[in-house]
Coordinates of C-alpha atoms in Angstrom, one line a residue:
Chain A
X263 CA 136.5 71.6 200.9
X264 CA 133.6 73.7 200.3
X265 CA 135.6 76.1 202.7
X266 CA 138.3 76.7 200.2
X267 CA 136.4 77.3 197.2
X268 CA 134.3 79.7 199.4
X269 CA 137.7 81.5 199.9
X270 CA 139.1 81.6 196.5
X271 CA 135.6 83.0 195.7
X272 CA 136.1 85.7 198.1
X273 CA 140.0 86.2 197.2
X274 CA 138.8 86.5 193.4
X275 CA 135.9 89.1 194.3
X276 CA 138.5 90.7 196.3
X277 CA 141.0 91.3 193.7
X278 CA 138.5 92.0 190.8
X279 CA 137.0 94.7 193.8
X280 CA 140.6 96.0 194.0
X281 CA 141.4 96.2 190.1
X282 CA 137.8 97.7 189.8
X283 CA 138.7 100.3 192.1
X284 CA 142.2 101.0 190.8
X285 CA 140.8 101.3 187.3
X286 CA 137.9 104.0 188.8
X287 CA 140.8 106.0 190.4
X288 CA 142.8 105.6 187.3
X289 CA 139.6 106.6 185.5
X290 CA 139.0 109.5 187.8
X291 CA 142.5 110.9 187.2
X292 CA 142.0 110.6 183.2
X293 CA 138.8 112.1 183.8
X294 CA 140.4 114.9 186.0
X295 CA 143.1 115.2 183.1
X296 CA 140.9 115.6 180.1
X297 CA 139.1 117.8 182.0
X298 CA 142.3 120.1 182.8
X299 CA 142.8 119.7 179.0
X300 CA 139.3 120.7 178.6
X301 CA 139.3 123.8 180.5
X302 CA 142.5 125.1 178.8
X303 CA 141.1 124.7 175.7
X304 CA 138.0 126.5 176.5
X305 CA 140.3 129.4 177.8
X306 CA 142.3 128.9 174.2
X307 CA 139.1 129.1 172.4
X308 CA 137.4 131.7 174.4
X309 CA 140.7 134.2 174.1
X310 CA 140.8 132.9 170.3
X311 CA 137.4 133.9 170.1
X312 CA 137.7 137.5 171.7
X313 CA 140.8 138.1 169.8
X314 CA 139.1 137.5 166.4
X315 CA 135.9 139.1 167.7
X316 CA 138.0 142.0 168.5
X317 CA 139.5 142.2 165.0
X318 CA 135.9 141.7 163.4
X319 CA 134.7 144.7 165.9
X320 CA 137.4 146.7 165.1
X321 CA 138.4 145.7 161.4
X322 CA 138.1 149.0 158.9
X323 CA 136.4 146.8 156.5
X324 CA 133.2 145.5 156.5
X325 CA 133.2 141.8 157.3
X326 CA 129.9 139.8 156.6
X327 CA 129.9 135.6 156.4
X328 CA 126.8 133.9 155.3
X329 CA 125.7 130.4 154.8
X330 CA 125.1 128.6 150.9
X331 CA 121.7 129.5 150.7
X332 CA 122.8 133.3 151.5
X333 CA 121.2 133.5 155.2
X334 CA 123.6 136.7 157.0
X335 CA 125.4 134.6 159.8
X336 CA 128.2 137.3 160.9
X337 CA 127.6 141.0 160.2
X338 CA 130.5 143.4 162.0
X339 CA 130.3 146.8 163.2
X340 CA 131.9 148.2 159.9
X341 CA 129.0 146.4 158.2
X342 CA 127.1 148.6 159.8
X343 CA 128.2 151.7 159.3
X344 CA 128.7 151.1 155.6
X345 CA 125.2 149.4 155.0
X346 CA 123.6 151.7 158.0
X347 CA 121.7 148.7 159.6
X348 CA 121.6 146.9 162.6
X349 CA 123.6 143.4 162.8
X350 CA 120.0 142.5 164.0
X351 CA 118.5 143.8 160.7
X352 CA 121.3 142.1 158.8
X353 CA 120.3 138.7 160.1
X354 CA 117.2 138.6 159.1
X355 CA 118.0 139.4 155.3
X356 CA 120.1 137.3 152.8
X357 CA 123.8 138.7 151.3
X358 CA 122.3 139.5 147.8
X359 CA 119.7 141.9 150.0
X360 CA 122.4 144.5 150.5
X361 CA 123.2 145.3 147.0
X362 CA 121.9 146.7 144.2
X363 CA 123.7 144.3 141.5
X364 CA 124.0 141.3 143.3
X365 CA 121.4 138.7 142.6
X366 CA 122.1 135.2 144.0
X367 CA 118.3 133.9 142.3
X368 CA 118.0 130.2 144.2
X369 CA 121.7 130.3 145.9
X370 CA 123.4 128.5 142.7
X371 CA 125.1 131.5 141.4
X372 CA 126.9 132.6 144.7
X373 CA 129.7 130.7 143.1
X374 CA 129.8 133.3 139.9
X375 CA 131.1 136.2 142.3
X376 CA 133.6 134.0 144.2
X377 CA 136.3 136.0 142.1
X378 CA 140.3 135.8 142.3
X379 CA 139.9 139.6 142.9
X380 CA 138.0 141.8 144.8
X381 CA 135.1 143.6 142.2
X382 CA 133.2 146.5 143.2
X383 CA 129.4 146.6 143.5
X384 CA 126.7 149.4 144.1
X385 CA 124.5 149.3 147.6
X386 CA 121.5 151.7 148.7
X387 CA 122.3 152.8 152.2
X388 CA 119.4 153.1 155.1
X389 CA 119.6 156.6 154.1
X390 CA 119.1 155.8 150.5
X391 CA 122.6 157.0 149.2
X392 CA 124.4 155.0 146.9
X393 CA 127.3 153.4 148.0
X394 CA 130.4 152.3 145.9
X395 CA 131.4 149.1 147.4
X396 CA 134.6 147.2 146.7
X397 CA 134.0 143.0 147.6
X398 CA 136.4 140.4 148.4
X399 CA 134.2 137.2 148.4
X400 CA 135.6 133.8 149.2
X401 CA 134.0 130.6 150.0
X402 CA 135.0 128.9 153.0
X403 CA 134.4 125.1 152.8
X404 CA 134.2 122.8 155.5
X405 CA 133.6 119.2 156.4
X406 CA 130.3 120.6 158.0
X407 CA 129.0 123.2 155.9
X408 CA 130.0 125.6 153.1
X409 CA 129.7 129.5 154.1
X410 CA 131.2 132.7 152.2
X411 CA 133.4 135.5 153.6
X412 CA 132.9 139.0 152.2
X413 CA 135.4 141.6 152.9
X414 CA 133.7 145.2 151.9
X415 CA 135.4 147.9 151.5
X416 CA 133.6 151.9 151.3
X417 CA 135.0 153.0 148.3
X418 CA 132.0 155.9 148.1
X419 CA 134.3 158.6 149.0
X420 CA 137.3 157.0 147.2
X421 CA 135.3 156.9 144.1
X422 CA 133.8 160.5 144.0
X423 CA 137.1 162.3 144.7
X424 CA 138.6 160.2 142.0
X425 CA 135.7 161.6 139.6
X426 CA 136.3 165.0 141.0
X427 CA 139.9 164.4 140.0
X428 CA 139.2 162.9 136.2
X429 CA 136.9 166.2 136.1
X430 CA 139.8 168.3 137.3
X431 CA 142.1 166.6 134.9
X432 CA 139.9 166.6 132.2
X433 CA 139.9 170.0 132.5
X434 CA 143.6 170.4 132.9
X435 CA 143.5 168.7 129.2
X436 CA 140.8 171.2 128.2
X437 CA 143.2 173.9 129.1
X438 CA 146.5 172.5 127.5
X439 CA 144.4 172.1 124.3
X440 CA 142.5 175.5 124.4
X441 CA 145.8 177.4 122.8
X442 CA 145.7 174.6 120.0
X443 CA 142.2 174.7 120.0
X444 CA 142.4 178.7 119.6
X445 CA 144.8 177.9 117.0
X446 CA 142.4 175.6 115.1
X447 CA 139.6 178.1 115.2
X448 CA 141.5 181.0 114.1
X449 CA 142.7 179.8 110.8
X450 CA 138.5 179.0 109.5
X451 CA 137.8 182.5 111.3
X452 CA 140.2 184.2 109.6
X453 CA 139.2 183.1 106.3
X454 CA 135.8 183.4 107.1
X455 CA 136.5 187.0 108.1
X456 CA 138.2 187.6 105.2
X457 CA 135.8 186.1 102.7
X458 CA 132.6 188.4 104.6
X459 CA 134.9 191.2 104.1
X460 CA 135.1 190.5 100.5
X461 CA 131.6 189.9 100.7
X462 CA 130.6 193.2 102.1
X463 CA 132.7 195.3 99.7
X464 CA 131.2 193.0 96.3
X465 CA 128.1 194.0 97.7
X466 CA 128.8 197.8 97.8
X467 CA 130.1 197.4 94.5
X468 CA 126.7 195.9 93.3
X469 CA 125.0 198.0 95.0
X470 CA 126.8 201.2 92.9
X471 CA 126.5 199.4 89.7
X472 CA 122.4 198.8 90.9
X473 CA 122.0 202.1 91.2
X474 CA 123.0 202.6 87.9
X475 CA 120.8 200.0 86.3
X476 CA 118.1 202.0 87.8
X477 CA 118.9 205.3 86.7
X478 CA 119.2 203.5 83.2
X479 CA 115.9 202.2 83.7
X480 CA 114.0 205.3 85.5
X481 CA 115.6 207.1 81.3
X482 CA 113.9 204.8 79.8
X483 CA 110.5 204.5 81.0
X484 CA 110.7 208.6 81.1
X485 CA 111.6 208.7 77.2
X486 CA 115.0 210.2 78.3
X487 CA 118.7 209.3 76.7
X488 CA 120.5 206.9 77.8
X489 CA 123.8 207.0 76.3
X490 CA 125.3 208.5 79.2
X491 CA 123.9 205.8 81.9
X492 CA 124.9 203.3 79.6
X493 CA 128.8 204.8 79.9
X494 CA 127.9 205.2 83.4
X495 CA 127.0 201.5 83.9
X496 CA 129.9 200.1 81.5
X497 CA 132.5 202.2 83.6
X498 CA 131.7 201.2 86.8
X499 CA 131.1 197.4 85.6
X500 CA 135.0 197.7 84.4
X501 CA 135.9 199.4 87.7
X502 CA 134.3 197.1 89.8
X503 CA 135.8 194.1 87.7
X504 CA 131.9 192.6 87.7
X505 CA 133.3 189.0 86.0
X506 CA 135.7 188.9 88.8
X507 CA 133.2 189.1 91.2
X508 CA 130.4 186.6 89.6
X509 CA 133.5 184.5 90.0
X510 CA 134.5 184.9 93.1
X511 CA 131.5 185.7 95.1
X512 CA 129.9 182.0 94.9
X513 CA 133.8 180.5 96.0
X514 CA 134.0 183.3 98.9
X515 CA 130.7 182.3 100.4
X516 CA 131.5 178.3 100.0
X517 CA 134.6 178.8 101.6
X518 CA 133.0 180.8 104.3
X519 CA 130.4 178.0 105.2
X520 CA 132.8 175.4 105.3
X521 CA 134.6 178.0 107.4
X522 CA 132.1 178.3 110.0
X523 CA 131.4 174.5 109.5
X524 CA 134.8 173.6 110.9
X525 CA 134.5 176.1 113.7
X526 CA 131.5 174.4 114.6
X527 CA 133.1 170.8 114.1
X528 CA 135.8 171.9 116.4
X529 CA 133.4 173.7 119.5
X530 CA 131.1 170.7 119.1
X531 CA 134.0 168.5 119.5
X532 CA 135.0 170.3 122.3
X533 CA 131.9 170.4 124.2
X534 CA 131.7 166.9 123.8
X535 CA 134.9 166.3 125.3
X536 CA 134.3 168.5 128.1
X537 CA 130.8 167.8 128.8
X538 CA 131.4 166.1 132.5
X539 CA 129.3 162.8 131.4
X540 CA 127.1 160.6 133.4
X541 CA 127.6 158.5 135.8
X542 CA 125.8 155.7 133.7
X543 CA 126.9 154.1 130.8
X544 CA 125.4 154.7 127.3
X545 CA 125.6 153.0 124.1
X546 CA 128.2 155.7 121.9
X547 CA 129.3 155.1 118.8
X548 CA 133.2 154.2 119.4
X549 CA 134.7 155.6 116.0
X550 CA 132.7 159.1 116.8
X551 CA 134.8 159.6 120.2
X552 CA 137.8 158.5 118.8
X553 CA 136.9 161.3 115.7
X554 CA 136.1 163.6 118.7
X555 CA 139.5 162.9 120.7
X556 CA 141.4 163.5 117.3
X557 CA 139.9 166.9 116.4
X558 CA 140.5 168.4 119.7
X559 CA 144.1 167.5 120.3
X560 CA 144.9 168.1 116.4
X561 CA 147.0 171.0 117.1
X562 CA 149.3 168.4 119.3
X563 CA 149.8 166.2 116.4
X564 CA 149.2 168.1 113.4
X565 CA 152.7 169.6 112.7
X566 CA 154.5 166.4 113.7
X567 CA 152.5 163.3 112.3
X568 CA 149.8 162.6 109.6
X569 CA 146.6 161.4 111.3
X570 CA 145.2 157.9 109.7
X571 CA 142.3 156.2 110.6
X572 CA 140.9 152.8 109.5
X573 CA 137.6 152.7 111.8
X574 CA 135.7 149.1 111.1
X575 CA 131.9 149.6 109.5
X576 CA 131.0 146.9 111.7
X577 CA 131.9 148.0 114.9
X578 CA 128.8 148.4 117.5
X579 CA 127.8 151.0 119.9
X580 CA 129.7 150.2 123.1
X581 CA 128.1 150.5 126.3
X582 CA 130.7 152.8 128.4
X583 CA 131.5 156.0 130.3
X584 CA 131.9 158.0 127.2
X585 CA 133.8 160.6 129.5
X586 CA 136.3 158.5 130.3
X587 CA 137.0 157.0 126.9
X588 CA 137.6 160.6 125.4
X589 CA 140.3 161.3 128.3
X590 CA 142.2 157.7 127.4
X591 CA 142.0 158.5 123.8
X592 CA 143.4 161.5 124.3
X593 CA 146.3 160.7 126.4
X594 CA 146.8 157.9 124.2
X595 CA 146.8 160.4 120.7
X596 CA 149.0 162.9 122.6
X597 CA 151.3 160.0 124.1
X598 CA 151.7 159.4 120.4
X599 CA 152.3 162.8 118.9
X600 CA 154.8 163.4 122.1
X601 CA 156.6 160.0 121.0
X602 CA 157.1 161.3 117.2
X603 CA 158.1 164.7 118.5
X604 CA 160.7 163.1 120.6
X605 CA 162.2 161.0 117.6
X606 CA 161.6 164.1 115.8
X607 CA 164.3 166.0 117.7
X608 CA 167.1 163.8 116.5
X609 CA 165.7 163.0 112.9
X610 CA 164.5 166.5 111.4
X611 CA 163.3 164.3 108.8
X612 CA 161.3 161.7 110.2
X613 CA 157.5 161.8 108.9
X614 CA 155.4 160.6 111.8
X615 CA 152.5 159.0 111.6
X616 CA 149.7 157.9 113.8
X617 CA 146.9 155.2 113.1
X618 CA 143.8 154.9 114.6
X619 CA 142.2 151.6 113.6
X620 CA 139.1 149.9 115.3
X621 CA 137.1 146.3 114.4
X622 CA 134.7 144.3 115.7
X623 CA 136.2 141.2 117.9
X624 CA 133.4 138.6 118.7
X625 CA 131.8 140.4 121.5
X626 CA 134.4 143.1 121.5
X627 CA 135.6 145.9 120.3
X628 CA 139.4 146.3 119.1
X629 CA 141.0 149.6 118.6
X630 CA 144.7 149.9 118.1
X631 CA 146.9 152.8 118.5
X632 CA 150.0 153.0 116.4
X633 CA 152.4 155.6 116.1
X634 CA 156.5 155.6 114.4
X635 CA 157.6 157.9 117.1
X636 CA 160.8 157.2 119.2
X637 CA 158.9 153.5 121.1
X638 CA 159.6 152.4 124.6
X639 CA 162.5 150.8 126.0
X640 CA 161.4 147.5 128.0
X641 CA 162.4 148.8 131.1
X642 CA 159.6 151.9 130.2
X643 CA 157.4 149.4 129.2
X644 CA 156.9 147.8 132.5
X645 CA 156.7 151.1 134.1
X646 CA 154.2 152.9 132.3
X647 CA 151.3 152.0 134.1
X648 CA 153.0 153.2 137.5
X649 CA 151.0 156.4 138.6
X650 CA 153.5 159.3 138.6
X651 CA 156.0 157.2 136.2
X652 CA 156.7 159.9 132.8
X653 CA 159.6 160.3 130.7
X654 CA 158.5 163.4 129.7
X655 CA 160.5 166.3 131.3
X656 CA 158.6 168.5 134.0
X657 CA 155.5 170.5 132.8
X658 CA 154.9 168.4 130.0
X659 CA 154.2 165.0 131.7
X660 CA 152.9 164.4 135.0
X661 CA 152.8 160.5 135.0
X662 CA 149.0 160.2 135.1
X663 CA 148.1 159.2 131.7
X664 CA 148.7 155.6 130.8
X665 CA 147.8 155.0 134.9
X666 CA 144.4 157.0 133.8
X667 CA 144.2 154.8 130.5
X668 CA 144.5 151.6 132.7
X669 CA 141.9 152.4 134.8
X670 CA 139.6 153.9 132.8
X671 CA 139.9 150.6 130.4
X672 CA 140.5 147.8 132.6
X673 CA 139.1 149.2 135.8
X674 CA 135.7 151.0 134.7
X675 CA 135.6 148.7 131.6
X676 CA 136.7 145.3 132.3
X677 CA 138.8 145.5 129.3
X678 CA 142.5 144.8 128.6
X679 CA 145.4 146.5 127.2
X680 CA 148.1 145.1 125.0
X681 CA 151.7 147.2 124.9
X682 CA 153.9 146.2 121.8
X683 CA 157.0 148.9 121.4
X684 CA 160.4 149.3 119.8
X685 CA 162.9 151.5 121.0
X686 CA 163.4 153.8 118.3
X687 CA 160.8 152.6 116.3
X688 CA 157.4 153.3 117.1
X689 CA 154.6 151.6 119.4
X690 CA 151.2 150.0 119.3
X691 CA 148.8 149.7 122.2
X692 CA 145.9 147.6 121.5
X693 CA 142.7 148.1 123.5
X694 CA 139.7 145.6 124.0
X695 CA 136.9 146.6 125.0
X696 CA 133.4 144.3 125.9
X697 CA 130.1 146.0 123.9
X698 CA 128.3 145.0 127.0
X699 CA 130.4 145.4 130.2
X700 CA 130.2 142.5 132.6
X701 CA 128.0 142.4 135.4
Chain B
X66 CA 138.4 91.9 175.4
X67 CA 136.3 93.7 177.6
X68 CA 135.3 92.2 181.2
X69 CA 131.8 92.9 180.9
X70 CA 132.1 89.4 178.6
X71 CA 133.9 87.5 181.4
X72 CA 132.0 88.4 184.4
X73 CA 128.7 87.6 182.4
X74 CA 130.0 84.1 181.6
X75 CA 131.0 83.3 185.2
X76 CA 127.2 84.4 186.0
X77 CA 126.1 81.9 183.6
X78 CA 128.4 79.3 185.0
X79 CA 127.2 79.8 188.8
X80 CA 123.6 79.9 187.5
X81 CA 123.6 76.7 185.5
X82 CA 126.4 74.9 186.9
X83 CA 126.9 76.1 190.2
X84 CA 129.9 78.1 191.3
X85 CA 132.3 74.9 192.1
X86 CA 132.4 74.1 188.4
X87 CA 133.0 77.4 187.6
X88 CA 135.9 77.1 190.8
X89 CA 137.2 74.2 189.0
X90 CA 137.5 75.7 185.6
X91 CA 139.3 78.6 187.0
X92 CA 141.7 76.2 188.9
X93 CA 142.6 74.7 186.5
X94 CA 143.3 77.2 183.7
X95 CA 145.8 78.5 186.3
X96 CA 145.3 82.7 185.1
X97 CA 147.6 84.9 185.5
X98 CA 145.3 86.6 187.7
X99 CA 143.7 83.6 189.4
X100 CA 140.0 84.5 187.7
X101 CA 139.6 88.0 189.1
X102 CA 137.6 89.7 186.5
X103 CA 135.9 92.8 186.8
X104 CA 133.7 94.0 184.2
X105 CA 135.2 97.5 183.5
X106 CA 138.4 95.6 183.0
X107 CA 140.0 94.9 179.6
X108 CA 142.1 91.4 178.9
X109 CA 142.9 89.5 176.8
X110 CA 141.1 87.5 174.1
X111 CA 143.1 84.0 174.8
X112 CA 142.2 84.2 178.2
X113 CA 138.5 84.0 177.2
X114 CA 139.5 81.1 175.0
X115 CA 141.1 79.3 177.5
X116 CA 138.3 79.5 179.9
X117 CA 136.0 78.3 177.4
X118 CA 138.1 75.1 176.5
X119 CA 138.4 74.1 179.9
X120 CA 134.7 74.8 180.4
X121 CA 134.1 72.8 177.7
X122 CA 135.9 69.9 179.2
X123 CA 134.4 70.4 182.1
X124 CA 130.8 70.3 180.9
X125 CA 131.5 67.9 178.1
X126 CA 130.0 70.0 175.5
X127 CA 131.3 71.3 172.5
X128 CA 132.6 75.1 172.2
X129 CA 130.7 76.2 169.3
X130 CA 127.6 75.1 171.1
X131 CA 128.7 76.4 174.6
X132 CA 129.8 80.2 173.2
X133 CA 126.6 79.9 171.0
X134 CA 124.7 79.2 174.6
X135 CA 127.0 82.4 175.8
X136 CA 125.8 84.4 173.1
X137 CA 121.9 83.7 173.8
X138 CA 122.7 84.3 177.7
X139 CA 124.7 87.7 177.1
X140 CA 121.6 89.1 174.5
X141 CA 119.5 88.8 177.6
X142 CA 121.7 90.6 179.7
X143 CA 122.7 93.3 177.0
X144 CA 118.8 93.9 176.7
X145 CA 117.8 93.9 180.2
X146 CA 120.8 96.1 181.5
X147 CA 119.9 98.9 178.4
X148 CA 116.3 98.2 178.2
X149 CA 115.7 101.6 178.0
X150 CA 117.5 102.2 174.8
X151 CA 116.4 99.0 173.1
X152 CA 112.8 99.2 173.6
X153 CA 112.4 101.4 170.4
X154 CA 113.6 98.6 168.3
X155 CA 109.9 96.5 167.7
X156 CA 111.5 93.9 165.4
X157 CA 114.3 91.7 165.1
X158 CA 115.7 93.5 161.9
X159 CA 115.0 96.9 163.4
X160 CA 117.5 95.9 166.4
X161 CA 119.9 94.0 164.0
X162 CA 120.0 96.4 161.7
X163 CA 120.9 99.2 164.4
X164 CA 123.8 97.2 165.7
X165 CA 127.0 98.6 163.3
X166 CA 125.5 102.3 163.1
X167 CA 124.2 103.2 166.9
X168 CA 124.5 100.1 169.3
X169 CA 128.1 100.2 168.7
X170 CA 128.4 103.7 168.7
X171 CA 126.7 104.0 172.2
X172 CA 129.4 101.0 173.0
X173 CA 132.2 103.0 172.2
X174 CA 130.9 106.2 173.6
X175 CA 131.3 104.4 176.9
X176 CA 134.7 102.1 175.8
X177 CA 136.8 104.2 173.7
X178 CA 138.6 101.3 172.8
X179 CA 136.8 98.7 172.6
X180 CA 137.6 96.3 169.7
X181 CA 134.1 95.6 168.4
X182 CA 133.6 93.5 165.5
X183 CA 131.8 95.4 162.1
X184 CA 128.6 94.2 160.2
X185 CA 127.7 95.1 156.5
X186 CA 124.3 94.7 156.0
X187 CA 122.0 93.8 152.5
X188 CA 118.7 93.6 152.0
X189 CA 118.1 91.2 149.5
X190 CA 114.0 92.0 150.0
X191 CA 111.6 93.6 152.7
X192 CA 111.9 89.6 154.0
X193 CA 115.7 89.1 154.1
X194 CA 118.3 90.3 156.0
X195 CA 122.3 89.5 155.4
X196 CA 124.5 90.3 158.0
X197 CA 128.4 89.9 157.1
X198 CA 130.6 89.3 160.7
X199 CA 133.9 90.5 160.7
X200 CA 136.0 90.2 163.5
X201 CA 139.7 90.1 164.5
X202 CA 138.6 87.3 167.1
X203 CA 137.3 84.1 166.3
X204 CA 133.8 84.7 167.3
X205 CA 131.0 83.8 164.7
X206 CA 129.4 81.6 167.2
X207 CA 129.1 83.9 170.1
X208 CA 127.4 86.3 167.0
X209 CA 125.0 83.6 166.0
X210 CA 123.9 83.1 170.0
X211 CA 123.2 86.5 170.0
X212 CA 121.1 87.3 166.7
X213 CA 119.5 83.7 167.4
X214 CA 118.3 85.1 170.9
X215 CA 117.2 88.2 169.4
X216 CA 115.2 86.3 166.9
X217 CA 113.7 84.5 170.3
X218 CA 113.6 87.8 171.9
X219 CA 110.9 89.2 169.1
X220 CA 109.2 86.1 168.9
X221 CA 109.1 86.4 165.1
X222 CA 109.4 83.6 162.6
X223 CA 113.1 84.2 161.3
X224 CA 115.0 81.3 159.8
X225 CA 118.9 82.0 160.4
X226 CA 121.2 80.3 157.9
X227 CA 124.8 80.4 158.6
X228 CA 127.7 80.7 156.2
X229 CA 131.4 81.0 157.2
X230 CA 133.0 82.8 155.4
X231 CA 136.7 82.2 157.4
X232 CA 137.2 78.9 158.5
X233 CA 138.8 80.1 161.6
X234 CA 135.3 82.1 163.0
X235 CA 136.3 85.5 162.4
X236 CA 133.9 86.1 159.4
X237 CA 130.5 84.6 158.3
X238 CA 127.4 85.7 156.5
X239 CA 124.2 85.5 158.4
X240 CA 121.4 85.1 156.1
X241 CA 117.8 86.0 158.1
X242 CA 114.6 84.8 156.5
X243 CA 111.1 85.7 157.6
X244 CA 109.6 82.9 156.8
X245 CA 105.8 83.7 156.9

């Protein structure tokens, strides 16, 4: 009996051992397969990693990642070229320290820089040069951590070229306006000249008369006869029409002063308009900028339209790149004039008007340019901001005007533009400019 | 049910009641595998219930008492096997509070598919600990045996009060109170 018990025990132990060995074999196989799978995954991960690294290394854009505390984690070679610092140096810095105008404070402000669209910031590179960088910042949230990815395009050269282009376009405008300006100056100069000549002749006449009066004074002092001299004086006064001169000289003087004032105003406006401007934004009276644009373009619109202005007295100074706004306003006025001119080709009796109004809307200034020109079709309205789109004949339009207006107002000043137009009736361009440009 | 539970039960029966007793029980159960269990295997819970029932009958000991007794034995076995990991816990409360978040996590590393009970904890005061046991298996008695052995291991004056949440032993509330 005891032997049977022991035999059963041995059988159970043997069966248990066999099961354990089978289990071990099965686990060994599972382990092998898991190892194979892991090896494949590691290879795939390594491949992906190498691929991602190659993309990072060869990307034309700077790619920088950083953690929620701002510490830089990834800094690709393009970023090294842009900022002029090595990856090792970058890893010791916070992302905001790379830029002149990005500050995270205690880190809570990072989210405010995460925008739907890329935005331009300035950075000073290792050589002390200012770079204009277009930064698209995105937030990457995972279960483990929050990190940020910045894709950075160096727009320094592009901006420099754009600035040169803007100067060239401004000079083109100046050239285009020159004939009109010359004409504008010629009219007052002509009547200044006429009046000055009149004053010169009047002065000659009066000098002759004064000579006779001196002769009379001498005769009186000597106690000599004066009848002859008095007759000469009366005759001369009649000849030079002294009464007329007394009346006309003050008027001629006033007209000459007005004429030179008019010339001075045009020259000042042209000088302001053609000034290359500064790379920094300055606070300017926007109504004055509009007056300048209207003055320099006067010869473009005065034959086709009346200019009406309604400038709000409470409009505050706007911090802006004044050269950009000069150009944008000029383009809008000239476009309005051309639209009226086009309408007058079919309706010669049509009396054109251009109205410019300004008013304060909270922390913004609204500028409305309206005209009763030919208006735009819906198709044209959709395309007006596209570069090189124009409805004007060759030689009159390059298709840059409205595209430039959009760039100057929207991109450079964070403003907005809305267009309303009715074909055959006129157009209204409404601009909103922030008084203080956002960060 | 992990085979380690079966092999530990067999060791207990062998050491306390002799191999013949275990042999009789296993023969009586007419198990499919003839009672051959390995600690690394996985078996049905029904087999354990069948063996425990037969053992209870053989020893003339109520099943709850037998399971609690086994729980106490199991605690000693587990503690000795993993002493290096468990010595960092210096009180019964420390160890019991680590069951869900630490010990069960370690068990899962070894036995990824192990079906473990879950514990919820309440601390009404520093001297009280409430453990709410929940399982798909009716082993609240085994849990009680383990808790009891843990308290005895640390030799602390802790009073254990059990309150069944379900009558089948799949969930229970253990209120442990340090009495001085």
